[in-house]
Short mmCIF file of C-alpha atoms in Angstrom, two decimals:
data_model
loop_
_atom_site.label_atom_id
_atom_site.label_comp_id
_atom_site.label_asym_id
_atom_site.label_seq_id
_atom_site.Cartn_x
_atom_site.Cartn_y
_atom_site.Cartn_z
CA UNK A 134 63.85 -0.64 -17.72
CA UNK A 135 66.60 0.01 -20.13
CA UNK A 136 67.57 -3.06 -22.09
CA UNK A 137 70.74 -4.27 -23.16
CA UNK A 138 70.27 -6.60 -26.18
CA UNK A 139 72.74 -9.13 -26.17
CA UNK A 140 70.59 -11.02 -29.43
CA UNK A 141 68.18 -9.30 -31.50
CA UNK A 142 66.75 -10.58 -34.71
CA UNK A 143 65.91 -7.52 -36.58
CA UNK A 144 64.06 -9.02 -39.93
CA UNK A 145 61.79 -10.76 -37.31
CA UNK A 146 61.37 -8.11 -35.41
CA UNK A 147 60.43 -5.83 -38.58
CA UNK A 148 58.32 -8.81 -40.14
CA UNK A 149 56.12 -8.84 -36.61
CA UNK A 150 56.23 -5.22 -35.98
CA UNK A 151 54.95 -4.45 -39.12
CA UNK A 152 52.24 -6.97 -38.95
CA UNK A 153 50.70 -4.67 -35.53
CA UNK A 154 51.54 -1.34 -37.43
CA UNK A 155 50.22 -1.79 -40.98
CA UNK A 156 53.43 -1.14 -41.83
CA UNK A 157 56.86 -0.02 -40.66
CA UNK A 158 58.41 3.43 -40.02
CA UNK A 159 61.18 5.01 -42.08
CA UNK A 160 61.31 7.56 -39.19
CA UNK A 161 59.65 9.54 -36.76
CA UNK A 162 59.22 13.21 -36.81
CA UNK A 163 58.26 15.54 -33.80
CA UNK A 164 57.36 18.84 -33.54
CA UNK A 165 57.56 21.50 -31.13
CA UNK A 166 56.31 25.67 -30.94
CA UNK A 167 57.15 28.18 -29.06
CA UNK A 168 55.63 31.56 -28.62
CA UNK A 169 56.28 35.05 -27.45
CA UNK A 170 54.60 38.66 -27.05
CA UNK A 171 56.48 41.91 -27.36
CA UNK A 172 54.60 45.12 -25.98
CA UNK A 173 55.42 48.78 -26.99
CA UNK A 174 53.96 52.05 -27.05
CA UNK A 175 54.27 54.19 -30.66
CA UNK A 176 53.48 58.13 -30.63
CA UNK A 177 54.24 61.69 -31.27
CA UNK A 178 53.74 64.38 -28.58
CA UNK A 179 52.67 62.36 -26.03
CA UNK A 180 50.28 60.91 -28.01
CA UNK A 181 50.40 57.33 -28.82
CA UNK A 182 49.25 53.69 -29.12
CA UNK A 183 49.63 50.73 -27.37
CA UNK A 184 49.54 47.29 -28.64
CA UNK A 185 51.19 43.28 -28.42
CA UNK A 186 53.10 41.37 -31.22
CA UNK A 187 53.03 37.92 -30.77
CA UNK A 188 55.53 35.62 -32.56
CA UNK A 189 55.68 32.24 -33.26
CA UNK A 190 58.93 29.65 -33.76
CA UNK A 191 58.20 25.83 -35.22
CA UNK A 192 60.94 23.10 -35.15
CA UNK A 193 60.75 19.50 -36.21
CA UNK A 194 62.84 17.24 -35.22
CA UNK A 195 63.59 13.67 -37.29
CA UNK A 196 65.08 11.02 -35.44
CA UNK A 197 65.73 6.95 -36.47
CA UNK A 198 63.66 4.16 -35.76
CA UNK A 199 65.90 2.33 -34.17
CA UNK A 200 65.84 -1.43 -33.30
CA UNK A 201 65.37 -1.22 -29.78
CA UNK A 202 62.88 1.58 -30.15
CA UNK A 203 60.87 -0.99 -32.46
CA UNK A 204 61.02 -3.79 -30.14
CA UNK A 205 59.88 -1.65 -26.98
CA UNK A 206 56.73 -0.91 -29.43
CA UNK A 207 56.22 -4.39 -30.33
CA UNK A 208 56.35 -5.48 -26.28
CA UNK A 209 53.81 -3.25 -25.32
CA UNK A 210 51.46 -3.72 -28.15
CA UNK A 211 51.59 -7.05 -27.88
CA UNK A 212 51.05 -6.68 -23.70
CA UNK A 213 48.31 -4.56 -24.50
CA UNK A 214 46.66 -7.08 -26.69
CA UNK A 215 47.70 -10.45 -25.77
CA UNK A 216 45.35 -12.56 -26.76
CA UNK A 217 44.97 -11.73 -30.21
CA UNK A 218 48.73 -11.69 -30.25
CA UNK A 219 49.56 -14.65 -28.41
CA UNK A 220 51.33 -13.13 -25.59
CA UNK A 221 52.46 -14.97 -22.71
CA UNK A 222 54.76 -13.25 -19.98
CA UNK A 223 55.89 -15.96 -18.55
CA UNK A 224 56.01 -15.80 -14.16
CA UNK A 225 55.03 -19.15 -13.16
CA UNK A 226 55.95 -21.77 -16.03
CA UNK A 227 54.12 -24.51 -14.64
CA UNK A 228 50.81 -22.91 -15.07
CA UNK A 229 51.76 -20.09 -17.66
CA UNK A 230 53.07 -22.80 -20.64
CA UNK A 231 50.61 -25.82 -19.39
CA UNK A 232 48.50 -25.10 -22.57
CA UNK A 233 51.10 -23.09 -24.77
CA UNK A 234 50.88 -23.95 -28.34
CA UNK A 235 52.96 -23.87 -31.71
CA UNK A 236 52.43 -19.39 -32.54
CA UNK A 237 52.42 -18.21 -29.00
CA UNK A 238 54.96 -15.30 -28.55
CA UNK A 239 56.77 -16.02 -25.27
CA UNK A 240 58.99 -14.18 -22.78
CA UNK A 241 60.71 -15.76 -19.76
CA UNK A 242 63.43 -14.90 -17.88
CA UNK A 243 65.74 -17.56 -17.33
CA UNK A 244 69.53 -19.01 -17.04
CA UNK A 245 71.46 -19.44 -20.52
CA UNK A 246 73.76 -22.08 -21.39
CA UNK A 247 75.28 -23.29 -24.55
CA UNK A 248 75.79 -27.28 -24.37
CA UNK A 249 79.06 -28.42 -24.12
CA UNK A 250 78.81 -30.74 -27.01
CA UNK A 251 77.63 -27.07 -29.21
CA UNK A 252 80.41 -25.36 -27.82
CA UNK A 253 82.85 -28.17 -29.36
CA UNK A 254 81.64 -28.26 -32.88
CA UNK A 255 81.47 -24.46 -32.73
CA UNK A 256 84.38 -22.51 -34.14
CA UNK A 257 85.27 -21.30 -31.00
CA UNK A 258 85.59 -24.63 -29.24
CA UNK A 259 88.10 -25.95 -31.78
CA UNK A 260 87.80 -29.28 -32.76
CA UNK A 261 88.05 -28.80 -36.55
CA UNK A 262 91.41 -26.92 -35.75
CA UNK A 263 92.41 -29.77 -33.24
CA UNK A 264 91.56 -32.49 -36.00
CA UNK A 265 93.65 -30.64 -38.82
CA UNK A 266 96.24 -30.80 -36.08
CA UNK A 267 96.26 -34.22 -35.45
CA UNK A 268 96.33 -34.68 -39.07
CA UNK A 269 99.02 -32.31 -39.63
CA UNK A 270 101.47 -34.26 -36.92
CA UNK A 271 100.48 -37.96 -37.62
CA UNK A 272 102.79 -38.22 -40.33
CA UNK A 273 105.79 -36.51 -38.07
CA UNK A 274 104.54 -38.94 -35.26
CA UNK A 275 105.18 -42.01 -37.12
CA UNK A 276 108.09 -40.61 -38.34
CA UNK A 277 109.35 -40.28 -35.06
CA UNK A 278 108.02 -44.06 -33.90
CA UNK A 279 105.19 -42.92 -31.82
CA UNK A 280 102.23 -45.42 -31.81
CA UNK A 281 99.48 -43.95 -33.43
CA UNK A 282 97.73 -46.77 -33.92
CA UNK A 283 94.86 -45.49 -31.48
CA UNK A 284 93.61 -42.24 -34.00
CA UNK A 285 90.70 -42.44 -35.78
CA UNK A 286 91.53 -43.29 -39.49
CA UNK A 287 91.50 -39.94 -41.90
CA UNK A 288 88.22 -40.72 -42.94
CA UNK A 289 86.48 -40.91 -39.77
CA UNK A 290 88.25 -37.42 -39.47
CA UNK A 291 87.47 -35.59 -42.13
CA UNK A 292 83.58 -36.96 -41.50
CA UNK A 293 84.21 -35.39 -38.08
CA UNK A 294 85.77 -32.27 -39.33
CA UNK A 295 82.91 -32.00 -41.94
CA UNK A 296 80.34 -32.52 -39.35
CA UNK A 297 81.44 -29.86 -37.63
CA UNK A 298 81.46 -27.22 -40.66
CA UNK A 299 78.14 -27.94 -41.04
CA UNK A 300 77.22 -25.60 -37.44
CA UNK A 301 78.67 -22.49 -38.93
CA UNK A 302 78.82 -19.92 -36.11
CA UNK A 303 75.28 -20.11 -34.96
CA UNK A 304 74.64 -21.72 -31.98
CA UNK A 305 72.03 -23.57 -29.99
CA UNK A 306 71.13 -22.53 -26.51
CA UNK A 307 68.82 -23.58 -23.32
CA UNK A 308 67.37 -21.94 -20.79
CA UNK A 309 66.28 -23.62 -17.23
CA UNK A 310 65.22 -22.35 -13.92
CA UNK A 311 64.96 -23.33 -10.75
CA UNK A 312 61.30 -23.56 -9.95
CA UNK A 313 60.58 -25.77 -13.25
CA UNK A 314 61.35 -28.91 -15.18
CA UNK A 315 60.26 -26.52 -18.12
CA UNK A 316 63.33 -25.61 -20.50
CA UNK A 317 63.23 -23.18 -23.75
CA UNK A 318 65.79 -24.05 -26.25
CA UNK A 319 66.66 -22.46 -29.81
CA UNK A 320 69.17 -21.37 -32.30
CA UNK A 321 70.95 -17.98 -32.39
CA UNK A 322 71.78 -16.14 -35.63
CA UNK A 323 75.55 -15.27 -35.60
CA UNK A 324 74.57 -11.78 -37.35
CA UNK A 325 72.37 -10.68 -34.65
CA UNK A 326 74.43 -11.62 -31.88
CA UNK A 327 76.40 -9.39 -30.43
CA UNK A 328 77.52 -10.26 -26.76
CA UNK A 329 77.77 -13.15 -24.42
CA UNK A 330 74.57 -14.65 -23.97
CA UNK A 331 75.46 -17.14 -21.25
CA UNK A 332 73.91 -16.34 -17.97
CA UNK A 333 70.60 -15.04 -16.45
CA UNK A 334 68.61 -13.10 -19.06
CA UNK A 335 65.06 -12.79 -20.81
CA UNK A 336 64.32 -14.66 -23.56
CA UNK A 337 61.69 -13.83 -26.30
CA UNK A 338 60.49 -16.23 -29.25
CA UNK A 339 57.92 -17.62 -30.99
CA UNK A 340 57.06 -21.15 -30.21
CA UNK A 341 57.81 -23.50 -33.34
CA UNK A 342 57.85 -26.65 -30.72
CA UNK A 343 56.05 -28.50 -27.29
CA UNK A 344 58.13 -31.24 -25.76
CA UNK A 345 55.83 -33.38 -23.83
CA UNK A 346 56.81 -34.16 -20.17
CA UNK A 347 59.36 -37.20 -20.17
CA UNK A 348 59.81 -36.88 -24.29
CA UNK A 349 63.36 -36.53 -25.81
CA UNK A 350 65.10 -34.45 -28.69
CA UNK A 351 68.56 -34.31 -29.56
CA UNK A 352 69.80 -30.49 -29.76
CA UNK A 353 71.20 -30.93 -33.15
CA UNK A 354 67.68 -32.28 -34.81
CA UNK A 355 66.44 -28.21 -33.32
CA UNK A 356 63.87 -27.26 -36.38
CA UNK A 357 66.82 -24.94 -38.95
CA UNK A 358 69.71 -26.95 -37.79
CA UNK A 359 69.10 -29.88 -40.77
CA UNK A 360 71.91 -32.11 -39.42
CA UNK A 361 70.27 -35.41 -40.09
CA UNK A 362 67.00 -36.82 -41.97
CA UNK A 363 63.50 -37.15 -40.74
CA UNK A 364 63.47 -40.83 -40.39
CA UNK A 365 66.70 -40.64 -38.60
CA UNK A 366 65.41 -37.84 -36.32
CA UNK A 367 62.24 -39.61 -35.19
CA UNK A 368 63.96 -43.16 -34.81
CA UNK A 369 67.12 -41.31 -32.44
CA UNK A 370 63.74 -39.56 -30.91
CA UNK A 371 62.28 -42.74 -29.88
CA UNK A 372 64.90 -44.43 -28.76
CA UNK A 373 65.90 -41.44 -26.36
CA UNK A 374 69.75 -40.82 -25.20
CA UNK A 375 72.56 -43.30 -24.50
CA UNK A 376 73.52 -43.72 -21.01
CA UNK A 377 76.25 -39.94 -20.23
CA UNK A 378 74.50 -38.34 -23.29
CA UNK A 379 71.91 -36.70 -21.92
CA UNK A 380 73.43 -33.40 -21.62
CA UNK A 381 73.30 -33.88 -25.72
CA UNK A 382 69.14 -33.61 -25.77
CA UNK A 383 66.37 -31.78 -24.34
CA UNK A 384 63.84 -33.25 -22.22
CA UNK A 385 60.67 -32.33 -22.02
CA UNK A 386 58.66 -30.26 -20.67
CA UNK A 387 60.09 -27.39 -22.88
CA UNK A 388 59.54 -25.29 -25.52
CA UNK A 389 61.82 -25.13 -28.46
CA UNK A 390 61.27 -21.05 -30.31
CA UNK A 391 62.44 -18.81 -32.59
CA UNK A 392 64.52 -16.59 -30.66
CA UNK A 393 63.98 -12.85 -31.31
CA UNK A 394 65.85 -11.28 -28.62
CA UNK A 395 67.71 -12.00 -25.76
CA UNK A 396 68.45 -8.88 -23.40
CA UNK A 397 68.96 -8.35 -19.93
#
């Protein structure tokens, strides 16, 4: 199957590549040879000899060791030798992650979706432009004798606007299907992304977390996102979501990973 990789993490894919290889390729070289015979008859007078030239032609050809080319390499190594890798093609969740563990090299096809709350405190969703809005038209507001008394004071929006700086333009996704309660979640590079990942695709990564069955995390406490402290993590863990914020966590079962690639 050709793949078109809509996420692929190339230092990742390099650092595991390399691990199966002994090393990585600058490039790959392949050569090919051809071969002919001429025949001919030489004389004088009727009298002559006979005889065959052969001749030979080499060319080699150099060509890039592409990303894609790398990752195909990886996949089937790693299919090849799964246990020693920590392989698991995922085909029935319920019984293919029941013992997965904290290493394991996954793939699963699944539906994508980037929370709603993600999307807002991306760059793309807009609410640190719609807060320097409201900031920027307060003043003009009053001005004018509209009540404004019911915006958050400027602190509470800069904290807000701040908070939101702190996602960059990575982003957080999760993956569900229909025949589990398992989910996968985990954060996308901006730099490797390079198309819309929302929608039915496969997912590869390397487990960094197990969410027990009925067991809560908020999506911005994802291990790399360093939004809030450990203490605070565990305690907001605990206590589980507020009543209309659980669209804001993931619920176990599910397996947070390091994404490599995402490709369909």
């Amino acid at each position: 199957m050709l793949k078109n990789f809509i996420y692929l993490n190339e230092p990742a894919l390099d650092s595991y590549l390399s691990s199966l290889e002994d090393g990585l390729r600058a490039a790959v070289q392949a050569k090919s040879a051809s071969s002919s015979s001429i025949s001919g008859k030489a004389g004088v007078g009727g009298v002559g000899v006979g005889g065959d030239r052969d001749t030979q032609s080499e060319e080699t050809i150099s060509r890039d060791d592409t990303a894609s080319a790398r990752f195909e390499r990886l996949q089937a190594l790693a299919r090849q030798d799964a246990e020693r890798v920590g392989w698991i093609d995922v085909v029935n969740p319920d019984t293919d992650l029941a013992g997965v563990g904290i290493g394991a090299l996954v793939e699963i096809e699944c539906e994508i979706f980037i929370p709603e709350m993600i999307k807002a405190l991306s760059p793309a969703g807009g609410l640190a432009k719609a807060i320097d809005q409201v900031q920027a038209l307060a003043p003009l507001a009053s001005l004018f004798g509209s009540d404004v008394t019911g915006l958050p004071p400027a602190g509470q929006l800069d904290a807000m606007k701040g908070f939101a700086s702190t996602l960059g333009s990575d982003a957080v996704v999760v993956g569900e299907r229909d025949d589990t309660d398992w989910r996968v979640a985990g954060k996308l590079l901006e730099p490797y992304l390079s198309g819309d990942v929302e929608g039915y695709a496969r997912i590869v990564g390397k487990v960094s977390a197990v969410l027990r069955p009925g067991s809560w995390k908020p999506l911005l406490a994802l291990p790399g996102m360093n939004l809030m402290g450990r203490d605070k993590r565990r305690e907001m863990e605990r206590k589980g979501p507020d009543e209309g914020q659980e669209d804001s966590w993931l619920q176990g079962p599910a397996i947070m990973v390091d994404v490599l690639a995402i490709y369909r």
